[in-house]
mmCIF file of N, CA and C in Angstrom:
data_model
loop_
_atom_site.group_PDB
_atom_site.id
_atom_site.type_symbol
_atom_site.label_atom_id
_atom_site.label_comp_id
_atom_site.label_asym_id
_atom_site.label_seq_id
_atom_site.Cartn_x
_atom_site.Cartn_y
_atom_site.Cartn_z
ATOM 1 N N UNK A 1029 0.808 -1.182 0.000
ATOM 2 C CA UNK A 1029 0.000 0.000 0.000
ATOM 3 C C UNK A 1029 0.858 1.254 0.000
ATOM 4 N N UNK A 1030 1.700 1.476 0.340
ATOM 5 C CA UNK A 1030 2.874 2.328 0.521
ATOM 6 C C UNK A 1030 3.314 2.621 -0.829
ATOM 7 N N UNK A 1031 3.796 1.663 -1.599
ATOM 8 C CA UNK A 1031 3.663 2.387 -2.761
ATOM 9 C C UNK A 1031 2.379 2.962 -3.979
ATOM 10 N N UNK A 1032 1.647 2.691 -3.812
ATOM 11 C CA UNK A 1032 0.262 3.518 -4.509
ATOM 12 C C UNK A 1032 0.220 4.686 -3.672
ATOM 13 N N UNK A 1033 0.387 5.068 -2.241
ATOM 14 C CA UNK A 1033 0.607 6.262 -2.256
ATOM 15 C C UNK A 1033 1.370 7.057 -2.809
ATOM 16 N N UNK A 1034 2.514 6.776 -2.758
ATOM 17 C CA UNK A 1034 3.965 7.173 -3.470
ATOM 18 C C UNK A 1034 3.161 6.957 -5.086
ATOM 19 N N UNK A 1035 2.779 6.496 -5.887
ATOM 20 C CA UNK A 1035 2.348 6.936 -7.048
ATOM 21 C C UNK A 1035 1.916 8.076 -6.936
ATOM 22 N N UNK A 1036 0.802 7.702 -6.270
ATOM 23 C CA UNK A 1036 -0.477 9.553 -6.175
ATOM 24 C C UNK A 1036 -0.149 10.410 -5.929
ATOM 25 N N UNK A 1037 1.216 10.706 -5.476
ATOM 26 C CA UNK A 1037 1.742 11.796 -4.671
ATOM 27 C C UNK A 1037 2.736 12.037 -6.022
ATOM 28 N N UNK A 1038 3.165 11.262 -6.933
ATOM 29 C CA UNK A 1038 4.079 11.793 -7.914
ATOM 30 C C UNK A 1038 3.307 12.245 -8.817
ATOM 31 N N UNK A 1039 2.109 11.553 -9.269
ATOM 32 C CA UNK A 1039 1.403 11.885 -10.523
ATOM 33 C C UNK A 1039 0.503 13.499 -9.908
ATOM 34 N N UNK A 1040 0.287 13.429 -9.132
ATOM 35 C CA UNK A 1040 0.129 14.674 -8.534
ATOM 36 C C UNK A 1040 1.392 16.006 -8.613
ATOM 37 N N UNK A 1041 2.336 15.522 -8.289
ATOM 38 C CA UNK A 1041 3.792 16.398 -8.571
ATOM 39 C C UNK A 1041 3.806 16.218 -10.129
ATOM 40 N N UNK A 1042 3.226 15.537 -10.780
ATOM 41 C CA UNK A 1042 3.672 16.163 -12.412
ATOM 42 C C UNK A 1042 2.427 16.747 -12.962
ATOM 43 N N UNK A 1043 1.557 16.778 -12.180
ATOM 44 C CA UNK A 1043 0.158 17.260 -12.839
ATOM 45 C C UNK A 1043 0.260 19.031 -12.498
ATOM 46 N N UNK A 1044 0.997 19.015 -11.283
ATOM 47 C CA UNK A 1044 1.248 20.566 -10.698
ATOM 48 C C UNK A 1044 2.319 21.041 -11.528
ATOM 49 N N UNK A 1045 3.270 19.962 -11.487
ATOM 50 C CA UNK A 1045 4.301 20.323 -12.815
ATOM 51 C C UNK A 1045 3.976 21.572 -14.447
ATOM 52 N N UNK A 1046 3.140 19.985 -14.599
ATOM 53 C CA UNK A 1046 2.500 20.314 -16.341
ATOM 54 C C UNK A 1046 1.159 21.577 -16.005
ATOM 55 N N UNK A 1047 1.005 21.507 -15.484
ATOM 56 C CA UNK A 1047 -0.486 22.870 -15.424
ATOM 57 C C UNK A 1047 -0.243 24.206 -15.520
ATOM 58 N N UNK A 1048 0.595 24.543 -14.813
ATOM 59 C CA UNK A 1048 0.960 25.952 -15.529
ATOM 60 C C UNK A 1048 1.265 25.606 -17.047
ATOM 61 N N UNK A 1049 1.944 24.898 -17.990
ATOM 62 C CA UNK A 1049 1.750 24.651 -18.950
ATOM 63 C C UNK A 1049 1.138 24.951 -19.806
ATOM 64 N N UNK A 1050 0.455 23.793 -19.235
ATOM 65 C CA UNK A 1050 -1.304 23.622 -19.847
ATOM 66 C C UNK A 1050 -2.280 24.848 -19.810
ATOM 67 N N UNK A 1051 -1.957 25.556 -18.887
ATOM 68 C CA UNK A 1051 -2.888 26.967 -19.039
ATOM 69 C C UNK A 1051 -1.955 28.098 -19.647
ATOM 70 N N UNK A 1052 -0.874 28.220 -19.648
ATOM 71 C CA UNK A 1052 -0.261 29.109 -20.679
ATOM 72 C C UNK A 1052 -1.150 28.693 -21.826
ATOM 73 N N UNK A 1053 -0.620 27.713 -22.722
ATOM 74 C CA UNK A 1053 -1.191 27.235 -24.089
ATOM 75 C C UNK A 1053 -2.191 27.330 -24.726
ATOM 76 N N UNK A 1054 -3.417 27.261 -23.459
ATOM 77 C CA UNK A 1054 -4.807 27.261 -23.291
ATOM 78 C C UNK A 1054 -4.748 29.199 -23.605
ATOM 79 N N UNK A 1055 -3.983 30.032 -22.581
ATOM 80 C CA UNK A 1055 -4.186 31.538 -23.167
ATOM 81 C C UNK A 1055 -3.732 31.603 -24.326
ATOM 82 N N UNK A 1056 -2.294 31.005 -24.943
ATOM 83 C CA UNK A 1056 -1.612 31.088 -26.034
ATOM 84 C C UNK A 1056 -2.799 31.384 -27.352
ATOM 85 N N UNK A 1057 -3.304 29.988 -27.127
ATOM 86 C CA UNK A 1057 -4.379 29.926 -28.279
ATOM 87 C C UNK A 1057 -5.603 30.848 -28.273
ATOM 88 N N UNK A 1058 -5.635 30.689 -26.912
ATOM 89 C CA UNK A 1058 -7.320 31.696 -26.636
ATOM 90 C C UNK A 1058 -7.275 33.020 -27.346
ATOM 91 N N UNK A 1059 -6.063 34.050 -26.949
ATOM 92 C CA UNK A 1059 -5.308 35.201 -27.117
ATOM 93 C C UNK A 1059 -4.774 35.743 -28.162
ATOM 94 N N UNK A 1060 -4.122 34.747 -28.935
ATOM 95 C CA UNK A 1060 -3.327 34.713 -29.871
ATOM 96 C C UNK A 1060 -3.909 33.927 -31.281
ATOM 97 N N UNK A 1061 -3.998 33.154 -31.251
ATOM 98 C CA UNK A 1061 -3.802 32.117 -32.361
ATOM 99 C C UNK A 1061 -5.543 31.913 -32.653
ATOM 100 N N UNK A 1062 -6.559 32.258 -31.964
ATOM 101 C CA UNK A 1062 -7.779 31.632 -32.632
ATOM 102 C C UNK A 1062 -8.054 33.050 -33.131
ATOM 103 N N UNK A 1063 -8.050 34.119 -32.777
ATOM 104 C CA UNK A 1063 -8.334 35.740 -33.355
ATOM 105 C C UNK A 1063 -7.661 35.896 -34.585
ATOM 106 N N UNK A 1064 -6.271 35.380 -34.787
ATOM 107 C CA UNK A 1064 -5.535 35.497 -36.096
ATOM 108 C C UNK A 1064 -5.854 34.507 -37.399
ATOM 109 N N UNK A 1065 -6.419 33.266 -36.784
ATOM 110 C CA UNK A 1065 -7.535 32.310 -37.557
ATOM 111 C C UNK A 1065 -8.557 33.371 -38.169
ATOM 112 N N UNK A 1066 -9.666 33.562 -37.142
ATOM 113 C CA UNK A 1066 -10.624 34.437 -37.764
ATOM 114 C C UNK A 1066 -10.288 35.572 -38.739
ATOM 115 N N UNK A 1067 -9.289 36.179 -38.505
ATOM 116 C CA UNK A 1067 -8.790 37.746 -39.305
ATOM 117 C C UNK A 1067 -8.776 36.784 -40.754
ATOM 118 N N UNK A 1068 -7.544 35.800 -40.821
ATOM 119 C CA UNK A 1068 -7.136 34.869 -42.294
ATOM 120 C C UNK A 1068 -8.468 34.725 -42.781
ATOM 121 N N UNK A 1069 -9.499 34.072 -42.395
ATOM 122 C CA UNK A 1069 -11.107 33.064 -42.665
ATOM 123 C C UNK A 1069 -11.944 34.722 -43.610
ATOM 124 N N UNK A 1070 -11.892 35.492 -42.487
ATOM 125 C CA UNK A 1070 -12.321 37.176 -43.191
ATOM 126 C C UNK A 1070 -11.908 37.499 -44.271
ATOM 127 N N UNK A 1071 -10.413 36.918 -44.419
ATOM 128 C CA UNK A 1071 -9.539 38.160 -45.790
ATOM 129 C C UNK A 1071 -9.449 37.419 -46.638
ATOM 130 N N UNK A 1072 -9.931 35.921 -46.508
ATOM 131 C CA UNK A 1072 -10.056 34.834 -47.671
ATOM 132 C C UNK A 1072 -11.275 34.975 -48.030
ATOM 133 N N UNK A 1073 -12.277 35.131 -47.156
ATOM 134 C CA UNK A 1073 -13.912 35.112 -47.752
ATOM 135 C C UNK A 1073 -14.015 36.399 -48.540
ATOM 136 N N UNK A 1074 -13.125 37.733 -47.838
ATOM 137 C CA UNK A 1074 -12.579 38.969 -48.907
ATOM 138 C C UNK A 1074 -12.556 39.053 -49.926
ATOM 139 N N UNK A 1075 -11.262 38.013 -50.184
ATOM 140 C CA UNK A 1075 -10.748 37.758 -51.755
ATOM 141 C C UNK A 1075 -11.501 37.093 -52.199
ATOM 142 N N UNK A 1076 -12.327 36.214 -52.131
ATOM 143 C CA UNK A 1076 -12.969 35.082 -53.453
ATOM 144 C C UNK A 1076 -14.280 35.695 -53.561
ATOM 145 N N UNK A 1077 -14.540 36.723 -52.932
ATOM 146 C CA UNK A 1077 -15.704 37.464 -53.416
ATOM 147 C C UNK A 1077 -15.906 38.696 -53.777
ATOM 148 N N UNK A 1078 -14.755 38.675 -54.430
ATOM 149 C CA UNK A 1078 -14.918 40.212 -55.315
ATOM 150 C C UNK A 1078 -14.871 39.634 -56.911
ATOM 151 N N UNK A 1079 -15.660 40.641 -57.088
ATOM 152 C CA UNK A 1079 -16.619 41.061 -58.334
ATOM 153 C C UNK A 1079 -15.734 42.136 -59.100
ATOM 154 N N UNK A 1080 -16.423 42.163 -60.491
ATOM 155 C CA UNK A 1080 -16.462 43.215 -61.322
ATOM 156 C C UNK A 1080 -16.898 44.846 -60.707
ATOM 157 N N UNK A 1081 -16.265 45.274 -60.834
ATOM 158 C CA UNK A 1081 -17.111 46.557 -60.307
ATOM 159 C C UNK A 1081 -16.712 46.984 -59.070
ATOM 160 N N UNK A 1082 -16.258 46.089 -58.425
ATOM 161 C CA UNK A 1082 -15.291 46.539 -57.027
ATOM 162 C C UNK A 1082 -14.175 47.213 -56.802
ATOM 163 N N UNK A 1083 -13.964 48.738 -55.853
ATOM 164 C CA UNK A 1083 -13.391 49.541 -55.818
ATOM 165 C C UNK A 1083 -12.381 48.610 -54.739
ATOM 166 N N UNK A 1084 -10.901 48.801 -54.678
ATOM 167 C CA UNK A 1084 -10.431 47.566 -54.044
ATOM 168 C C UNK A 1084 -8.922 48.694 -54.069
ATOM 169 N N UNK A 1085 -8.014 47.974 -52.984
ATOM 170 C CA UNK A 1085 -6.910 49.027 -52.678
ATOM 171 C C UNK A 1085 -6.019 47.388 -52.151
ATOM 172 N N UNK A 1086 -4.612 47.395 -53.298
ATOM 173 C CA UNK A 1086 -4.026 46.365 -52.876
ATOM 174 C C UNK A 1086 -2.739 46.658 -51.713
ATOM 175 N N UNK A 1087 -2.009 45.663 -51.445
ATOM 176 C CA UNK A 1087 -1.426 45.738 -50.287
ATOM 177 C C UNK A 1087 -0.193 46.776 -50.290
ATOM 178 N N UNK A 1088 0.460 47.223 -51.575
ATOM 179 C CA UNK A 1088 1.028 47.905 -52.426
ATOM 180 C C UNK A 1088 0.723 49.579 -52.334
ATOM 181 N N UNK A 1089 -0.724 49.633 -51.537
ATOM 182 C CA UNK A 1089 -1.184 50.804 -51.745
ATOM 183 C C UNK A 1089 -1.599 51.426 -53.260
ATOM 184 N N UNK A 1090 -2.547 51.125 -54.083
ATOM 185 C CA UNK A 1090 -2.578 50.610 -55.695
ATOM 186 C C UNK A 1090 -4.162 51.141 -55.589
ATOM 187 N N UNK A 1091 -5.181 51.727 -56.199
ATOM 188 C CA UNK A 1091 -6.035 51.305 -55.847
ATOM 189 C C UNK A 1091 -7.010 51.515 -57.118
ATOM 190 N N UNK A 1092 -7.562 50.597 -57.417
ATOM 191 C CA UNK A 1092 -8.432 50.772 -58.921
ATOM 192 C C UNK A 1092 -9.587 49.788 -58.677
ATOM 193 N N UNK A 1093 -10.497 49.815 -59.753
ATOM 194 C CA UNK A 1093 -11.594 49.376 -59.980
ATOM 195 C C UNK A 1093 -10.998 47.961 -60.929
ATOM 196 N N UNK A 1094 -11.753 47.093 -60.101
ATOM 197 C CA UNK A 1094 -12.083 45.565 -60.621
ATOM 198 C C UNK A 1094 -12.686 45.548 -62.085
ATOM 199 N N UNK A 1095 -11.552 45.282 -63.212
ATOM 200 C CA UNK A 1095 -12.275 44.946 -64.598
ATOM 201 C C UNK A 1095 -12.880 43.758 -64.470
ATOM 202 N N UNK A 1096 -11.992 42.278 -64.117
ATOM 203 C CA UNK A 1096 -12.019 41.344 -64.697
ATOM 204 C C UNK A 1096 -11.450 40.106 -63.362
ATOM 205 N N UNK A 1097 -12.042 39.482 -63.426
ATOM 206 C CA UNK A 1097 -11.725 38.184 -61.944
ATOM 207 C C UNK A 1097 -11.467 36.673 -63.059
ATOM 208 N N UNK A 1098 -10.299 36.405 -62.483
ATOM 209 C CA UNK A 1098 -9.835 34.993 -62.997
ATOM 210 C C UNK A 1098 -9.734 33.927 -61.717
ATOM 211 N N UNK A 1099 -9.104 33.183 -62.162
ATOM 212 C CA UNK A 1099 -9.426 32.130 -60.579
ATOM 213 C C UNK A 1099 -8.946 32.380 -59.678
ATOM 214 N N UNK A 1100 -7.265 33.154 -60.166
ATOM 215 C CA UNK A 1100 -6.071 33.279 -58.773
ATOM 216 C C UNK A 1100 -5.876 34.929 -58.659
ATOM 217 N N UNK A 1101 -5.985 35.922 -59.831
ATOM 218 C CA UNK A 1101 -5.806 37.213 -60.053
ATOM 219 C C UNK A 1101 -7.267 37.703 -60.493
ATOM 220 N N UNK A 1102 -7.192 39.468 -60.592
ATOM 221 C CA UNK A 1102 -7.872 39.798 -60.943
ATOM 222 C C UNK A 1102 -7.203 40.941 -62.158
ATOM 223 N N UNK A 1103 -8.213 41.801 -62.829
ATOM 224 C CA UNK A 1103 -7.305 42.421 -63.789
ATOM 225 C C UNK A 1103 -7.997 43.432 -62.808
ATOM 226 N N UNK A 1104 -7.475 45.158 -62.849
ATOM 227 C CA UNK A 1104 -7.936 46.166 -62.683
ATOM 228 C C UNK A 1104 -7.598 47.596 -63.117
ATOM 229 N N UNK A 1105 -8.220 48.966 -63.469
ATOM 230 C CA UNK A 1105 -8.058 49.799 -63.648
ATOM 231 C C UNK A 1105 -7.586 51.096 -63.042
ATOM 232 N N UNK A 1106 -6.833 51.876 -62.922
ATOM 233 C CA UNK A 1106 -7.068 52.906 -62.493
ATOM 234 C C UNK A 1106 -6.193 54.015 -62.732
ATOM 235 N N UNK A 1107 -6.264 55.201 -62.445
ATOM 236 C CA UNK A 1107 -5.690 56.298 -62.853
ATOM 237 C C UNK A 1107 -6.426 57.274 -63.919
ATOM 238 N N UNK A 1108 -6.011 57.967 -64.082
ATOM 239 C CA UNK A 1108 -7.210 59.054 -64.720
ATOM 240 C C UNK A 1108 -6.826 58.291 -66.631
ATOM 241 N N UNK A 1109 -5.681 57.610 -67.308
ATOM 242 C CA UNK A 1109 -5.512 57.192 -68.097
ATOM 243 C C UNK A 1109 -6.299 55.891 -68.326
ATOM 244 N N UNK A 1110 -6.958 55.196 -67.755
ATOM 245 C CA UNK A 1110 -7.143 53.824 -67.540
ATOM 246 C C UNK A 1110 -6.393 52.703 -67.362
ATOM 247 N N UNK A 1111 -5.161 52.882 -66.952
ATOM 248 C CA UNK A 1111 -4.511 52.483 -67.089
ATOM 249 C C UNK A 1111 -4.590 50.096 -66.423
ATOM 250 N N UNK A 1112 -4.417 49.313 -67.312
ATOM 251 C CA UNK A 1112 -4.780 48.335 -67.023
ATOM 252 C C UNK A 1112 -3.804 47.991 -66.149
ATOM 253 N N UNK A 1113 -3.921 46.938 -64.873
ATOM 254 C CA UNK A 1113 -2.770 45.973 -63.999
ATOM 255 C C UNK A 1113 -3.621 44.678 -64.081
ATOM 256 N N UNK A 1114 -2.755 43.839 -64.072
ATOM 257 C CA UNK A 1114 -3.067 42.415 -62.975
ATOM 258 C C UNK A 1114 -2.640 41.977 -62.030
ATOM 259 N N UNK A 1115 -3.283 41.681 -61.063
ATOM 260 C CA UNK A 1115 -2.912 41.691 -59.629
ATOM 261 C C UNK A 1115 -3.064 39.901 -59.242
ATOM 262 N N UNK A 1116 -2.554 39.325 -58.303
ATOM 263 C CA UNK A 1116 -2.979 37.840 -57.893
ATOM 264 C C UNK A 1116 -3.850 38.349 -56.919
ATOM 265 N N UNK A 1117 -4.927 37.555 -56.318
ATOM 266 C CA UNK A 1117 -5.601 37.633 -55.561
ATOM 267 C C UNK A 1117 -5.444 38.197 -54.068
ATOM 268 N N UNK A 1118 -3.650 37.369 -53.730
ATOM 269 C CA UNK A 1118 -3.592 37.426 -52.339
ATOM 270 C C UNK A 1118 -3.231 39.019 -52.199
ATOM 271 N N UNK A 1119 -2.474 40.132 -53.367
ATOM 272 C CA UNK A 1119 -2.397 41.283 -53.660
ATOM 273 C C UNK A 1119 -3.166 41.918 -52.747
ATOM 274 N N UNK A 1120 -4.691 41.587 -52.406
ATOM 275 C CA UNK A 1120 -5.487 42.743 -52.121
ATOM 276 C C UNK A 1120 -5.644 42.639 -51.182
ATOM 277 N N UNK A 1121 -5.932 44.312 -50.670
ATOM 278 C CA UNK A 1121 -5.607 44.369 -48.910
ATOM 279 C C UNK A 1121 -7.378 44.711 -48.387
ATOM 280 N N UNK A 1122 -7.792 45.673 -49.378
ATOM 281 C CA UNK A 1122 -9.203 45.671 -48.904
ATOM 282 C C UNK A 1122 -10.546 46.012 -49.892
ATOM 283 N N UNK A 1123 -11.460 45.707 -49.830
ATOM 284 C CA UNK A 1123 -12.322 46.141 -50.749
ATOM 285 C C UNK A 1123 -13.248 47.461 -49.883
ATOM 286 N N UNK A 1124 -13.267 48.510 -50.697
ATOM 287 C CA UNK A 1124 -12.935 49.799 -50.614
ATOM 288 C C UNK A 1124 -14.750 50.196 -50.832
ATOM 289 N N UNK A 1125 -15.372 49.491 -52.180
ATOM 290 C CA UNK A 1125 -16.751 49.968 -52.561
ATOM 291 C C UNK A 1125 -16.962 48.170 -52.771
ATOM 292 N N UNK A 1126 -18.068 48.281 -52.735
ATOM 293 C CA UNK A 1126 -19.236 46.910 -52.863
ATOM 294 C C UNK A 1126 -19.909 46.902 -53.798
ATOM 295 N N UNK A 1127 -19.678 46.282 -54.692
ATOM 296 C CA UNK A 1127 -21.269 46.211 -56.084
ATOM 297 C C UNK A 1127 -21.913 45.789 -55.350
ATOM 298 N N UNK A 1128 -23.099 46.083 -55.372
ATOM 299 C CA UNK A 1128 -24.082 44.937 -55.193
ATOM 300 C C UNK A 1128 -24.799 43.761 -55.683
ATOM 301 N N UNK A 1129 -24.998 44.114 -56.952
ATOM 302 C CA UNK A 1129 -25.239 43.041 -57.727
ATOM 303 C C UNK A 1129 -23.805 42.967 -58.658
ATOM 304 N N UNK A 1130 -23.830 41.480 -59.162
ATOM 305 C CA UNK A 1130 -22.595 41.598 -60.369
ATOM 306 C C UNK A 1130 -23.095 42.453 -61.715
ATOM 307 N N UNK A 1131 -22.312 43.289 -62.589
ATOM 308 C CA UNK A 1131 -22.581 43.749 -63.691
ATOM 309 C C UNK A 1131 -22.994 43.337 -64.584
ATOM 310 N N UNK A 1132 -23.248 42.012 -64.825
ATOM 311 C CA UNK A 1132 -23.804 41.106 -66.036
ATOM 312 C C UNK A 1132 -25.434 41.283 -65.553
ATOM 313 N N UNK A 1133 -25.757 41.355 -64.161
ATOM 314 C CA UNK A 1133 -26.947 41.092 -63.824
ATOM 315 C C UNK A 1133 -27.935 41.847 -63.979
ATOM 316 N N UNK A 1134 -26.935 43.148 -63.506
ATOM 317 C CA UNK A 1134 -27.549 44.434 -63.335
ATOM 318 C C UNK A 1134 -27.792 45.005 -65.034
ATOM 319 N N UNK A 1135 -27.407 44.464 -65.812
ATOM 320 C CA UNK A 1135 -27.644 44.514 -67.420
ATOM 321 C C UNK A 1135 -28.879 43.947 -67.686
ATOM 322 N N UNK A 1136 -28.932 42.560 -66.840
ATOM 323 C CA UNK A 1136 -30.290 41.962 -67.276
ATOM 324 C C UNK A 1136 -31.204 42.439 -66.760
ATOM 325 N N UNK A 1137 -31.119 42.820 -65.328
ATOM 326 C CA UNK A 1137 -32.174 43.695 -64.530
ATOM 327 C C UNK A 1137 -32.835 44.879 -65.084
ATOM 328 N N UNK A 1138 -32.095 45.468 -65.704
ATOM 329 C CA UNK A 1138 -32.724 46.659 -66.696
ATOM 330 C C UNK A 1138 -33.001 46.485 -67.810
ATOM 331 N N UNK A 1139 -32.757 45.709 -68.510
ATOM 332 C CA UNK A 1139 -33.303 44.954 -69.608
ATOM 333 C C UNK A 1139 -34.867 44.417 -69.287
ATOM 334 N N UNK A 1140 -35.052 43.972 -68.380
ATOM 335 C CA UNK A 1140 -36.260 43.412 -67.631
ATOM 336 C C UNK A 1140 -37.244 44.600 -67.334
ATOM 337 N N UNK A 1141 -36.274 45.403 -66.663
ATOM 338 C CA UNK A 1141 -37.367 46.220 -66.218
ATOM 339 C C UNK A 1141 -37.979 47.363 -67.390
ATOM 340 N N UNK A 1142 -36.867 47.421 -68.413
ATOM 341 C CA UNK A 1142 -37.549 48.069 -69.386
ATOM 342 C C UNK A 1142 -39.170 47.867 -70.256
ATOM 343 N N UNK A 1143 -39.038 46.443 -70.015
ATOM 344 C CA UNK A 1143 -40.000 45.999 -70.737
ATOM 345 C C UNK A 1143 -41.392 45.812 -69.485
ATOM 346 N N UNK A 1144 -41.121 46.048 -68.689
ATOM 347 C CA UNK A 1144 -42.040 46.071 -67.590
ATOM 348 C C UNK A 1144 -42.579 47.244 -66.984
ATOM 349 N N UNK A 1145 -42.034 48.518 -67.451
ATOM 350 C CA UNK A 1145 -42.208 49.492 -67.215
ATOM 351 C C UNK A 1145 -43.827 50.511 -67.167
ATOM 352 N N UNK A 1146 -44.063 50.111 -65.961
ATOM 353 C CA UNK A 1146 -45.417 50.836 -65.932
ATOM 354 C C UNK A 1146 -45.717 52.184 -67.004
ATOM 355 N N UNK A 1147 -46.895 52.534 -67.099
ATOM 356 C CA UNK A 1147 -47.369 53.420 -67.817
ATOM 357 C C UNK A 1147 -46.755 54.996 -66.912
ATOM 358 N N UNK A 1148 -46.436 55.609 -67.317
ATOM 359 C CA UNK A 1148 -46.478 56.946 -66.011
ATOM 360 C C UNK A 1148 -47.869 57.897 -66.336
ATOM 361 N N UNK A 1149 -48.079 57.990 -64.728
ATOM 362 C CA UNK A 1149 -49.404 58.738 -65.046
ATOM 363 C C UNK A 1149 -49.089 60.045 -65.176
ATOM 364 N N UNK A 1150 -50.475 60.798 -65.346
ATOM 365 C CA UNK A 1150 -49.193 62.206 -65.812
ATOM 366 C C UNK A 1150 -50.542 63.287 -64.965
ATOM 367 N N UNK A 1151 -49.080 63.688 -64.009
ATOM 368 C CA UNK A 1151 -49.275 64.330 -62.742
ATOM 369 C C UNK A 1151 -49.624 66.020 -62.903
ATOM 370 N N UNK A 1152 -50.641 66.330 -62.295
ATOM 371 C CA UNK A 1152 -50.355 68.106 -62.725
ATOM 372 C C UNK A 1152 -49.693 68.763 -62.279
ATOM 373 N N UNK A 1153 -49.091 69.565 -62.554
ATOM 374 C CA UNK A 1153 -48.355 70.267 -61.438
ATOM 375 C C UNK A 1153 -49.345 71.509 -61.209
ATOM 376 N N UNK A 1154 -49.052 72.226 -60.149
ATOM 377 C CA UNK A 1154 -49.912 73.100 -59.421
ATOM 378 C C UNK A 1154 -48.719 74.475 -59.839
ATOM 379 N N UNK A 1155 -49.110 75.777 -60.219
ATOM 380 C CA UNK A 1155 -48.175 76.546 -60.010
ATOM 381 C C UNK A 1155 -48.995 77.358 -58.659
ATOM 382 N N UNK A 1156 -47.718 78.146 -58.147
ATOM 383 C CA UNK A 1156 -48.554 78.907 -57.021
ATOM 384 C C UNK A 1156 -49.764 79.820 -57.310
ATOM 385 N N UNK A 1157 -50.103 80.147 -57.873
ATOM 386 C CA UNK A 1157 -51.152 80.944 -57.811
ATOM 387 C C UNK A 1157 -52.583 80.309 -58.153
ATOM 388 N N UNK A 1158 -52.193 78.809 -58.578
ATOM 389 C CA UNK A 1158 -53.580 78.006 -58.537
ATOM 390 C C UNK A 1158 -53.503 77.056 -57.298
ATOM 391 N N UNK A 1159 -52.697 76.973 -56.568
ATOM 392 C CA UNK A 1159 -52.281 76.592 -55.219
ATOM 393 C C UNK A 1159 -52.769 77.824 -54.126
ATOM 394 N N UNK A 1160 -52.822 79.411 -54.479
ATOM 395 C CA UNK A 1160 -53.636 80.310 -53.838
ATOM 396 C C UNK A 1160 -54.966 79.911 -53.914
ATOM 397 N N UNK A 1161 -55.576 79.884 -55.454
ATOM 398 C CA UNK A 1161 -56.839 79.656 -55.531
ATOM 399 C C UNK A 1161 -57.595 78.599 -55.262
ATOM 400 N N UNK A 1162 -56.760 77.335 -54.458
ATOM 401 C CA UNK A 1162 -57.213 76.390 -53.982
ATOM 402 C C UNK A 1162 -57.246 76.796 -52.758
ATOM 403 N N UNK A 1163 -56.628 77.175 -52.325
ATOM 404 C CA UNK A 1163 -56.653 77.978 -50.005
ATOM 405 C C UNK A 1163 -57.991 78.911 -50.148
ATOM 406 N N UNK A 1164 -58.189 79.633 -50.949
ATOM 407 C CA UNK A 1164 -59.567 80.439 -50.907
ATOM 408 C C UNK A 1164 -60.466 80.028 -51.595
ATOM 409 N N UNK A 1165 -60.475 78.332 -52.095
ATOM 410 C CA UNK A 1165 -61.446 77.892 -52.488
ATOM 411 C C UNK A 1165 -62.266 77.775 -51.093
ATOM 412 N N UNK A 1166 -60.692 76.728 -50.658
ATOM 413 C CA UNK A 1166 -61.417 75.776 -48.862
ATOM 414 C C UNK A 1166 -61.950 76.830 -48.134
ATOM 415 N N UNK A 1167 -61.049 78.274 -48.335
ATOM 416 C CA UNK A 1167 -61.629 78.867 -46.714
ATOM 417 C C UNK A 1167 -63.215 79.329 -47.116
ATOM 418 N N UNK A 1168 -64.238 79.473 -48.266
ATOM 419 C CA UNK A 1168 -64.923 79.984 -48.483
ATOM 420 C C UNK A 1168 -65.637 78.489 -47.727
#
């Protein structure tokens, strides 16, 4: 019996050992390493979802409008010349303006709505002095 105490009493001395350890690591990650996960997960969901039409500023300090998206780069414009670049994806540091819809869509969307286009009714306008003669219509 003497020695199973003498176990419990060591595995106990390495458990006090290892625990400060174990809770450094535990902050390490908490602190450090799962916040810098999330930032990467953000600036990847960033990049694979830019569009045509997106105002975008690369890491370079660069900053032009999204012509054209390929799988790994994008092409883009800018400068008062138009001047064309291609950039790789990981290039970009932030997207600056948001399309909302993609540009192919927003082509069809108005295409659509042209042909759907209500009648306009046709409104009078009032000038002021038949806007007088309506106040001394009511007050009579």
């Amino acid at each position: 019996m003497g020695d199973t105490a003498a176990n419990t009493t060591s595995a106990g001395a390495y458990l006090q050992l290892f625990l400060p350890l174990i809770l450094l690591f535990f902050c390490l990650w908490f602190f450090m390493i799962r916040p810098q996960k999330k930032r990467d997960n953000e600036t990847r969901k960033m990049r694979s979802s830019i569009q045509e039409g997106d105002e975008i500023v690369t890491i370079g300090g660069i900053v032009g409008k999204v012509l054209s998206v390929k799988e790994d780069s994008l092409i883009i414009y800018c400068g008062a010349d138009k001047t064309k670049m291609e950039f790789k994806k990981w290039a970009v540091s932030e997207v600056t303006k948001k399309v909302e819809k993609p540009v192919k869509e927003k082509e069809a969307d108005l295409a659509e709505t042209e042909d759907e286009t209500p009648k306009k009714k046709n409104i009078k306008k009032l000038s002021r002095r038949e806007d007088a003669e309506e106040d001394t219509a009511e007050d009579k």
